C-alpha cells in the first residue's frame, strides 16, 4: 500500500480548508497513493477562538464533506480525516471519516477526549460509544484512531486483534514540554507492541507540532514530515508485518483477553 500524509495548518475558514484538502487529494492520487491521511479537526480551527469548533461544525452531508466527496468520485483513493459534527447538548462529535469514490465508507466518533495538559476537549465535544471499524485498503485492513486515543494501548490492541494491519491517527498534537517526545514514543510503541504499521498525521502551525510519521511493525520510523505543511509518502509492505510477527509473536504470546469498551 502506498500511503500519503497530508500535513497542513487548519484555517478558521472552512472554504480555505476545503481547497487545501481537495488539492492534497488530487496530488496524492496523481502520485499513485492508495490512502491519504489528513489531520484531526480539518473543518475549521482558531487558537484564539476555541468555540469555533462548535460554531463551524457541519453535518456529514454539509458543504465541506460534500465537496470532498465530489473530489473523491471516480477513483480508488481512500481519504481519512476528522471533522466536527453537531451533536446533542450544544456540543459536537469529533468524527473520523473515510471517503472513497464519492461515498463515506466508514466513520468513527472519537472515544478518548483530550482532557489533559490543562485542556478540556469535553467542554465542547461528546465522546463516542463504539469501537472503530476496520477499512480495507489495497488488500490491507486499516484501524481508525484519533489523536489522544494513542495514549490508550487497549484501543490499538483491540483493533489489531480485530484484524488491523495498519493503524491511522489523524491528530492535532499540541506543542509543549516533552510533547514531541511523547508523540514519537507513543506512535512507535503502538506499532511495535502490536507488530503493525502506524500512520500518524499531525496538524502543523502555531499551536501544533506537525511531525507526521509512519512507523513500521518493528518500531522503525520509515517516513517523517517536518513542522511545516507537507505531503509525505511511504510504502507499507504486508511482508514486513509477516516478518515482524514471526520473529516477535507478541500477539500469540499475550496472556490478556481481547479489550472491551466499557460503558460511561
mmCIF file of C-alpha atoms in Angstrom:
data_model
loop_
_atom_site.group_PDB
_atom_site.id
_atom_site.type_symbol
_atom_site.label_atom_id
_atom_site.label_comp_id
_atom_site.label_asym_id
_atom_site.label_seq_id
_atom_site.Cartn_x
_atom_site.Cartn_y
_atom_site.Cartn_z
ATOM 1 C CA UNK A 1 0.000 0.000 0.000
ATOM 2 C CA UNK A 2 1.245 3.471 -0.838
ATOM 3 C CA UNK A 3 0.181 5.940 1.855
ATOM 4 C CA UNK A 4 0.270 9.743 1.749
ATOM 5 C CA UNK A 5 0.344 12.020 4.794
ATOM 6 C CA UNK A 6 -1.133 15.454 4.096
ATOM 7 C CA UNK A 7 0.027 17.835 6.814
ATOM 8 C CA UNK A 8 -1.165 21.460 6.947
ATOM 9 C CA UNK A 9 -2.270 24.254 9.287
ATOM 10 C CA UNK A 10 -6.062 24.385 9.542
ATOM 11 C CA UNK A 11 -7.634 27.803 8.858
ATOM 12 C CA UNK A 12 -10.697 29.260 10.576
ATOM 13 C CA UNK A 13 -12.419 29.390 7.166
ATOM 14 C CA UNK A 14 -13.846 26.036 6.096
ATOM 15 C CA UNK A 15 -13.757 27.031 2.433
ATOM 16 C CA UNK A 16 -9.983 27.507 2.609
ATOM 17 C CA UNK A 17 -9.556 24.113 4.296
ATOM 18 C CA UNK A 18 -11.759 22.513 1.657
ATOM 19 C CA UNK A 19 -9.473 23.804 -1.083
ATOM 20 C CA UNK A 20 -6.366 22.525 0.723
ATOM 21 C CA UNK A 21 -7.879 19.085 1.305
ATOM 22 C CA UNK A 22 -9.040 18.800 -2.307
ATOM 23 C CA UNK A 23 -5.587 19.781 -3.544
ATOM 24 C CA UNK A 24 -3.924 17.178 -1.326
ATOM 25 C CA UNK A 25 -6.371 14.545 -2.569
ATOM 26 C CA UNK A 26 -5.530 15.370 -6.175
ATOM 27 C CA UNK A 27 -1.772 15.362 -5.507
ATOM 28 C CA UNK A 28 -1.941 12.054 -3.622
ATOM 29 C CA UNK A 29 -3.970 10.474 -6.420
ATOM 30 C CA UNK A 30 -1.534 11.739 -9.060
ATOM 31 C CA UNK A 31 1.333 10.162 -7.111
ATOM 32 C CA UNK A 32 -0.404 6.780 -7.058
ATOM 33 C CA UNK A 33 -1.326 6.704 -3.376
ATOM 34 C CA UNK A 34 -3.895 4.190 -2.131
ATOM 35 C CA UNK A 35 -4.527 6.012 1.170
ATOM 36 C CA UNK A 36 -4.328 9.695 2.126
ATOM 37 C CA UNK A 37 -4.465 10.598 5.822
ATOM 38 C CA UNK A 38 -5.150 14.222 6.828
ATOM 39 C CA UNK A 39 -5.072 15.789 10.331
ATOM 40 C CA UNK A 40 -7.713 15.971 13.057
ATOM 41 C CA UNK A 41 -10.412 18.652 13.003
ATOM 42 C CA UNK A 42 -9.732 19.871 9.464
ATOM 43 C CA UNK A 43 -13.038 21.715 9.035
ATOM 44 C CA UNK A 44 -12.014 24.842 10.975
ATOM 45 C CA UNK A 45 -9.738 25.913 13.823
ATOM 46 C CA UNK A 46 -8.651 29.132 15.538
ATOM 47 C CA UNK A 47 -6.422 29.003 18.622
ATOM 48 C CA UNK A 48 -7.828 32.405 19.701
ATOM 49 C CA UNK A 49 -11.424 31.125 19.447
ATOM 50 C CA UNK A 50 -11.766 27.579 20.848
ATOM 51 C CA UNK A 51 -15.555 27.730 20.390
ATOM 52 C CA UNK A 52 -15.052 27.799 16.627
ATOM 53 C CA UNK A 53 -15.231 24.000 16.542
ATOM 54 C CA UNK A 54 -18.871 24.372 17.650
ATOM 55 C CA UNK A 55 -19.746 27.392 15.529
ATOM 56 C CA UNK A 56 -18.209 25.887 12.388
ATOM 57 C CA UNK A 57 -19.380 22.274 12.886
ATOM 58 C CA UNK A 58 -21.266 20.823 9.912
ATOM 59 C CA UNK A 59 -23.280 17.637 9.422
ATOM 60 C CA UNK A 60 -21.672 14.985 7.260
ATOM 61 C CA UNK A 61 -23.998 15.940 4.395
ATOM 62 C CA UNK A 62 -22.932 19.604 4.692
ATOM 63 C CA UNK A 63 -20.915 21.526 2.102
ATOM 64 C CA UNK A 64 -17.451 20.701 3.461
ATOM 65 C CA UNK A 65 -17.695 16.912 3.263
ATOM 66 C CA UNK A 66 -19.902 17.085 0.151
ATOM 67 C CA UNK A 67 -17.183 18.900 -1.790
ATOM 68 C CA UNK A 68 -14.557 16.366 -0.700
ATOM 69 C CA UNK A 69 -16.861 13.521 -1.736
ATOM 70 C CA UNK A 70 -17.187 15.121 -5.149
ATOM 71 C CA UNK A 71 -13.391 15.217 -5.473
ATOM 72 C CA UNK A 72 -13.186 11.541 -4.494
ATOM 73 C CA UNK A 73 -15.507 10.324 -7.238
ATOM 74 C CA UNK A 74 -14.217 8.098 -9.996
ATOM 75 C CA UNK A 75 -11.054 6.802 -8.323
ATOM 76 C CA UNK A 76 -9.952 4.294 -5.670
ATOM 77 C CA UNK A 77 -8.073 6.696 -3.352
ATOM 78 C CA UNK A 78 -9.238 6.382 0.260
ATOM 79 C CA UNK A 79 -9.007 9.642 2.236
ATOM 80 C CA UNK A 80 -9.244 9.823 6.040
ATOM 81 C CA UNK A 81 -9.534 12.829 8.361
ATOM 82 C CA UNK A 82 -11.578 14.002 11.332
ATOM 83 C CA UNK A 83 -14.233 16.723 11.335
ATOM 84 C CA UNK A 84 -16.526 18.229 13.958
ATOM 85 C CA UNK A 85 -20.197 17.362 13.533
ATOM 86 C CA UNK A 86 -23.093 18.895 15.535
ATOM 87 C CA UNK A 87 -24.226 16.708 18.456
ATOM 88 C CA UNK A 88 -26.589 16.863 21.422
ATOM 89 C CA UNK A 89 -26.381 19.371 24.313
ATOM 90 C CA UNK A 90 -24.946 22.134 22.111
ATOM 91 C CA UNK A 91 -21.750 20.142 21.627
ATOM 92 C CA UNK A 92 -20.061 18.387 18.710
ATOM 93 C CA UNK A 93 -18.743 14.958 17.864
ATOM 94 C CA UNK A 94 -15.171 14.573 16.626
ATOM 95 C CA UNK A 95 -15.752 12.160 13.737
ATOM 96 C CA UNK A 96 -13.057 10.375 11.758
ATOM 97 C CA UNK A 97 -14.380 9.706 8.259
ATOM 98 C CA UNK A 98 -13.079 7.574 5.399
ATOM 99 C CA UNK A 99 -14.041 8.692 1.881
ATOM 100 C CA UNK A 100 -13.779 6.694 -1.338
ATOM 101 C CA UNK A 101 -15.331 7.124 -4.773
ATOM 102 C CA UNK A 102 -17.965 9.625 -3.688
ATOM 103 C CA UNK A 103 -19.051 7.832 -0.504
ATOM 104 C CA UNK A 104 -18.340 7.853 3.226
ATOM 105 C CA UNK A 105 -17.278 4.232 3.631
ATOM 106 C CA UNK A 106 -16.596 4.375 7.393
ATOM 107 C CA UNK A 107 -16.879 6.729 10.345
ATOM 108 C CA UNK A 108 -15.688 6.687 13.946
ATOM 109 C CA UNK A 109 -16.652 9.050 16.791
ATOM 110 C CA UNK A 110 -13.588 9.783 18.959
ATOM 111 C CA UNK A 111 -13.682 7.790 22.202
ATOM 112 C CA UNK A 112 -10.978 9.431 24.325
ATOM 113 C CA UNK A 113 -11.399 13.189 24.691
ATOM 114 C CA UNK A 114 -8.348 15.341 25.386
ATOM 115 C CA UNK A 115 -8.942 16.374 28.982
ATOM 116 C CA UNK A 116 -5.258 16.688 29.861
ATOM 117 C CA UNK A 117 -2.373 19.168 29.968
ATOM 118 C CA UNK A 118 -4.744 21.984 31.028
ATOM 119 C CA UNK A 119 -7.064 21.411 28.052
ATOM 120 C CA UNK A 120 -10.671 20.194 28.185
ATOM 121 C CA UNK A 121 -11.992 18.803 24.910
ATOM 122 C CA UNK A 122 -15.088 17.506 26.698
ATOM 123 C CA UNK A 123 -16.315 21.085 27.245
ATOM 124 C CA UNK A 124 -17.257 21.197 23.556
ATOM 125 C CA UNK A 125 -17.238 17.580 22.368
ATOM 126 C CA UNK A 126 -19.192 14.454 23.326
ATOM 127 C CA UNK A 127 -17.345 11.109 23.260
ATOM 128 C CA UNK A 128 -18.284 8.173 21.062
ATOM 129 C CA UNK A 129 -19.564 4.873 22.367
ATOM 130 C CA UNK A 130 -18.389 2.300 19.809
ATOM 131 C CA UNK A 131 -15.136 0.571 18.840
ATOM 132 C CA UNK A 132 -13.949 1.839 15.435
ATOM 133 C CA UNK A 133 -14.495 -0.277 12.323
ATOM 134 C CA UNK A 134 -11.783 -1.588 10.035
ATOM 135 C CA UNK A 135 -11.438 -0.336 6.457
ATOM 136 C CA UNK A 136 -9.845 -2.430 3.711
ATOM 137 C CA UNK A 137 -7.400 -0.500 1.534
ATOM 138 C CA UNK A 138 -5.240 -2.137 -1.141
ATOM 139 C CA UNK A 139 -5.637 -5.548 0.470
ATOM 140 C CA UNK A 140 -4.683 -4.366 3.978
ATOM 141 C CA UNK A 141 -7.019 -3.743 6.909
ATOM 142 C CA UNK A 142 -6.851 -0.293 8.491
ATOM 143 C CA UNK A 143 -7.942 0.515 12.055
ATOM 144 C CA UNK A 144 -9.122 4.009 12.988
ATOM 145 C CA UNK A 145 -7.881 6.097 15.928
ATOM 146 C CA UNK A 146 -7.837 9.844 16.655
ATOM 147 C CA UNK A 147 -5.090 11.833 18.432
ATOM 148 C CA UNK A 148 -5.452 11.297 22.230
ATOM 149 C CA UNK A 149 -6.548 7.695 21.531
ATOM 150 C CA UNK A 150 -2.868 6.830 21.060
ATOM 151 C CA UNK A 151 -2.293 7.174 24.814
ATOM 152 C CA UNK A 152 -4.653 4.231 25.426
ATOM 153 C CA UNK A 153 -2.986 0.967 24.323
ATOM 154 C CA UNK A 154 -6.209 -1.013 24.767
ATOM 155 C CA UNK A 155 -7.764 0.541 21.660
ATOM 156 C CA UNK A 156 -4.782 -0.179 19.413
ATOM 157 C CA UNK A 157 -4.577 -3.762 20.686
ATOM 158 C CA UNK A 158 -8.323 -4.273 20.172
ATOM 159 C CA UNK A 159 -8.114 -3.053 16.575
ATOM 160 C CA UNK A 160 -5.169 -5.322 15.793
ATOM 161 C CA UNK A 161 -6.905 -8.317 17.359
ATOM 162 C CA UNK A 162 -9.903 -7.434 15.184
ATOM 163 C CA UNK A 163 -7.570 -7.782 12.187
ATOM 164 C CA UNK A 164 -5.897 -4.403 11.608
ATOM 165 C CA UNK A 165 -2.581 -4.381 9.732
ATOM 166 C CA UNK A 166 -2.335 -0.591 9.865
ATOM 167 C CA UNK A 167 -3.456 1.988 12.440
ATOM 168 C CA UNK A 168 -4.195 5.549 11.306
ATOM 169 C CA UNK A 169 -4.132 8.504 13.698
ATOM 170 C CA UNK A 170 -5.321 11.925 12.451
ATOM 171 C CA UNK A 171 -4.146 14.366 15.115
ATOM 172 C CA UNK A 172 -3.767 17.947 16.260
ATOM 173 C CA UNK A 173 -0.907 17.319 18.701
ATOM 174 C CA UNK A 174 -0.373 20.412 20.828
ATOM 175 C CA UNK A 175 3.123 21.766 21.387
ATOM 176 C CA UNK A 176 4.543 21.763 24.912
ATOM 177 C CA UNK A 177 7.242 20.394 27.212
ATOM 178 C CA UNK A 178 8.105 16.818 26.180
ATOM 179 C CA UNK A 179 5.125 16.667 23.792
ATOM 180 C CA UNK A 180 7.223 15.975 20.671
ATOM 181 C CA UNK A 181 8.931 13.143 22.538
ATOM 182 C CA UNK A 182 5.548 11.752 23.634
ATOM 183 C CA UNK A 183 4.331 11.830 20.015
ATOM 184 C CA UNK A 184 7.145 9.731 18.609
ATOM 185 C CA UNK A 185 7.350 7.443 21.653
ATOM 186 C CA UNK A 186 3.634 6.637 21.731
ATOM 187 C CA UNK A 187 3.173 6.142 17.992
ATOM 188 C CA UNK A 188 6.267 3.936 17.845
ATOM 189 C CA UNK A 189 5.144 1.918 20.878
ATOM 190 C CA UNK A 190 1.683 1.263 19.434
ATOM 191 C CA UNK A 191 3.262 -0.009 16.206
ATOM 192 C CA UNK A 192 5.927 -2.144 17.892
ATOM 193 C CA UNK A 193 3.781 -3.704 20.614
ATOM 194 C CA UNK A 194 1.162 -4.707 18.029
ATOM 195 C CA UNK A 195 3.565 -5.527 15.157
ATOM 196 C CA UNK A 196 1.573 -3.309 12.787
ATOM 197 C CA UNK A 197 2.111 -0.098 10.837
ATOM 198 C CA UNK A 198 1.158 3.253 12.383
ATOM 199 C CA UNK A 199 0.327 6.236 10.152
ATOM 200 C CA UNK A 200 0.103 9.301 12.419
ATOM 201 C CA UNK A 201 -0.669 12.660 10.821
ATOM 202 C CA UNK A 202 -0.465 15.863 12.843
ATOM 203 C CA UNK A 203 -1.658 19.361 12.092
ATOM 204 C CA UNK A 204 1.145 21.921 11.890
ATOM 205 C CA UNK A 205 1.000 25.664 12.567
ATOM 206 C CA UNK A 206 1.394 27.971 15.586
ATOM 207 C CA UNK A 207 -0.152 25.575 18.133
ATOM 208 C CA UNK A 208 0.525 22.045 16.887
ATOM 209 C CA UNK A 209 3.728 20.149 16.156
ATOM 210 C CA UNK A 210 3.195 18.628 12.710
ATOM 211 C CA UNK A 211 5.864 15.891 12.566
ATOM 212 C CA UNK A 212 3.602 13.353 10.831
ATOM 213 C CA UNK A 213 5.224 9.939 10.661
ATOM 214 C CA UNK A 214 4.912 6.320 9.583
ATOM 215 C CA UNK A 215 6.244 3.638 11.928
ATOM 216 C CA UNK A 216 6.781 0.069 10.744
ATOM 217 C CA UNK A 217 5.850 -3.125 12.687
ATOM 218 C CA UNK A 218 9.241 -3.303 14.402
ATOM 219 C CA UNK A 219 9.155 0.311 15.574
ATOM 220 C CA UNK A 220 11.249 1.855 12.780
ATOM 221 C CA UNK A 221 10.188 5.336 11.622
ATOM 222 C CA UNK A 222 10.220 4.979 7.828
ATOM 223 C CA UNK A 223 8.824 8.410 6.862
ATOM 224 C CA UNK A 224 8.521 11.714 8.696
ATOM 225 C CA UNK A 225 7.307 15.230 7.906
ATOM 226 C CA UNK A 226 8.820 18.456 9.295
ATOM 227 C CA UNK A 227 6.999 21.118 11.317
ATOM 228 C CA UNK A 228 5.518 22.821 8.241
ATOM 229 C CA UNK A 229 2.979 21.933 5.542
ATOM 230 C CA UNK A 230 3.994 18.814 3.613
ATOM 231 C CA UNK A 231 2.781 15.823 1.633
ATOM 232 C CA UNK A 232 4.902 12.786 2.519
ATOM 233 C CA UNK A 233 4.649 9.255 1.098
ATOM 234 C CA UNK A 234 5.554 5.791 2.363
ATOM 235 C CA UNK A 235 5.173 2.203 1.185
ATOM 236 C CA UNK A 236 3.561 -0.294 3.582
ATOM 237 C CA UNK A 237 4.539 -3.908 2.931
ATOM 238 C CA UNK A 238 2.465 -6.868 4.207
ATOM 239 C CA UNK A 239 5.648 -8.978 4.106
ATOM 240 C CA UNK A 240 7.166 -6.700 6.752
ATOM 241 C CA UNK A 241 4.192 -7.376 9.016
ATOM 242 C CA UNK A 242 4.511 -11.130 8.471
ATOM 243 C CA UNK A 243 8.225 -10.995 9.255
ATOM 244 C CA UNK A 244 7.701 -8.925 12.417
ATOM 245 C CA UNK A 245 5.027 -11.284 13.671
ATOM 246 C CA UNK A 246 7.231 -14.311 13.008
ATOM 247 C CA UNK A 247 10.242 -13.010 14.961
ATOM 248 C CA UNK A 248 8.210 -11.144 17.603
ATOM 249 C CA UNK A 249 4.974 -13.140 18.164
ATOM 250 C CA UNK A 250 3.568 -10.899 20.900
ATOM 251 C CA UNK A 251 0.019 -11.336 19.651
ATOM 252 C CA UNK A 252 0.337 -15.111 20.037
ATOM 253 C CA UNK A 253 2.191 -14.885 23.351
ATOM 254 C CA UNK A 254 -0.200 -12.487 25.085
ATOM 255 C CA UNK A 255 -1.945 -13.650 28.263
ATOM 256 C CA UNK A 256 -4.668 -10.998 28.445
ATOM 257 C CA UNK A 257 -8.067 -11.224 26.811
ATOM 258 C CA UNK A 258 -9.308 -9.022 23.968
ATOM 259 C CA UNK A 259 -10.003 -5.497 25.350
ATOM 260 C CA UNK A 260 -13.679 -4.478 25.554
ATOM 261 C CA UNK A 261 -15.115 -0.962 25.655
ATOM 262 C CA UNK A 262 -16.720 -0.123 28.992
ATOM 263 C CA UNK A 263 -19.891 1.990 29.228
ATOM 264 C CA UNK A 264 -19.667 5.532 30.532
#
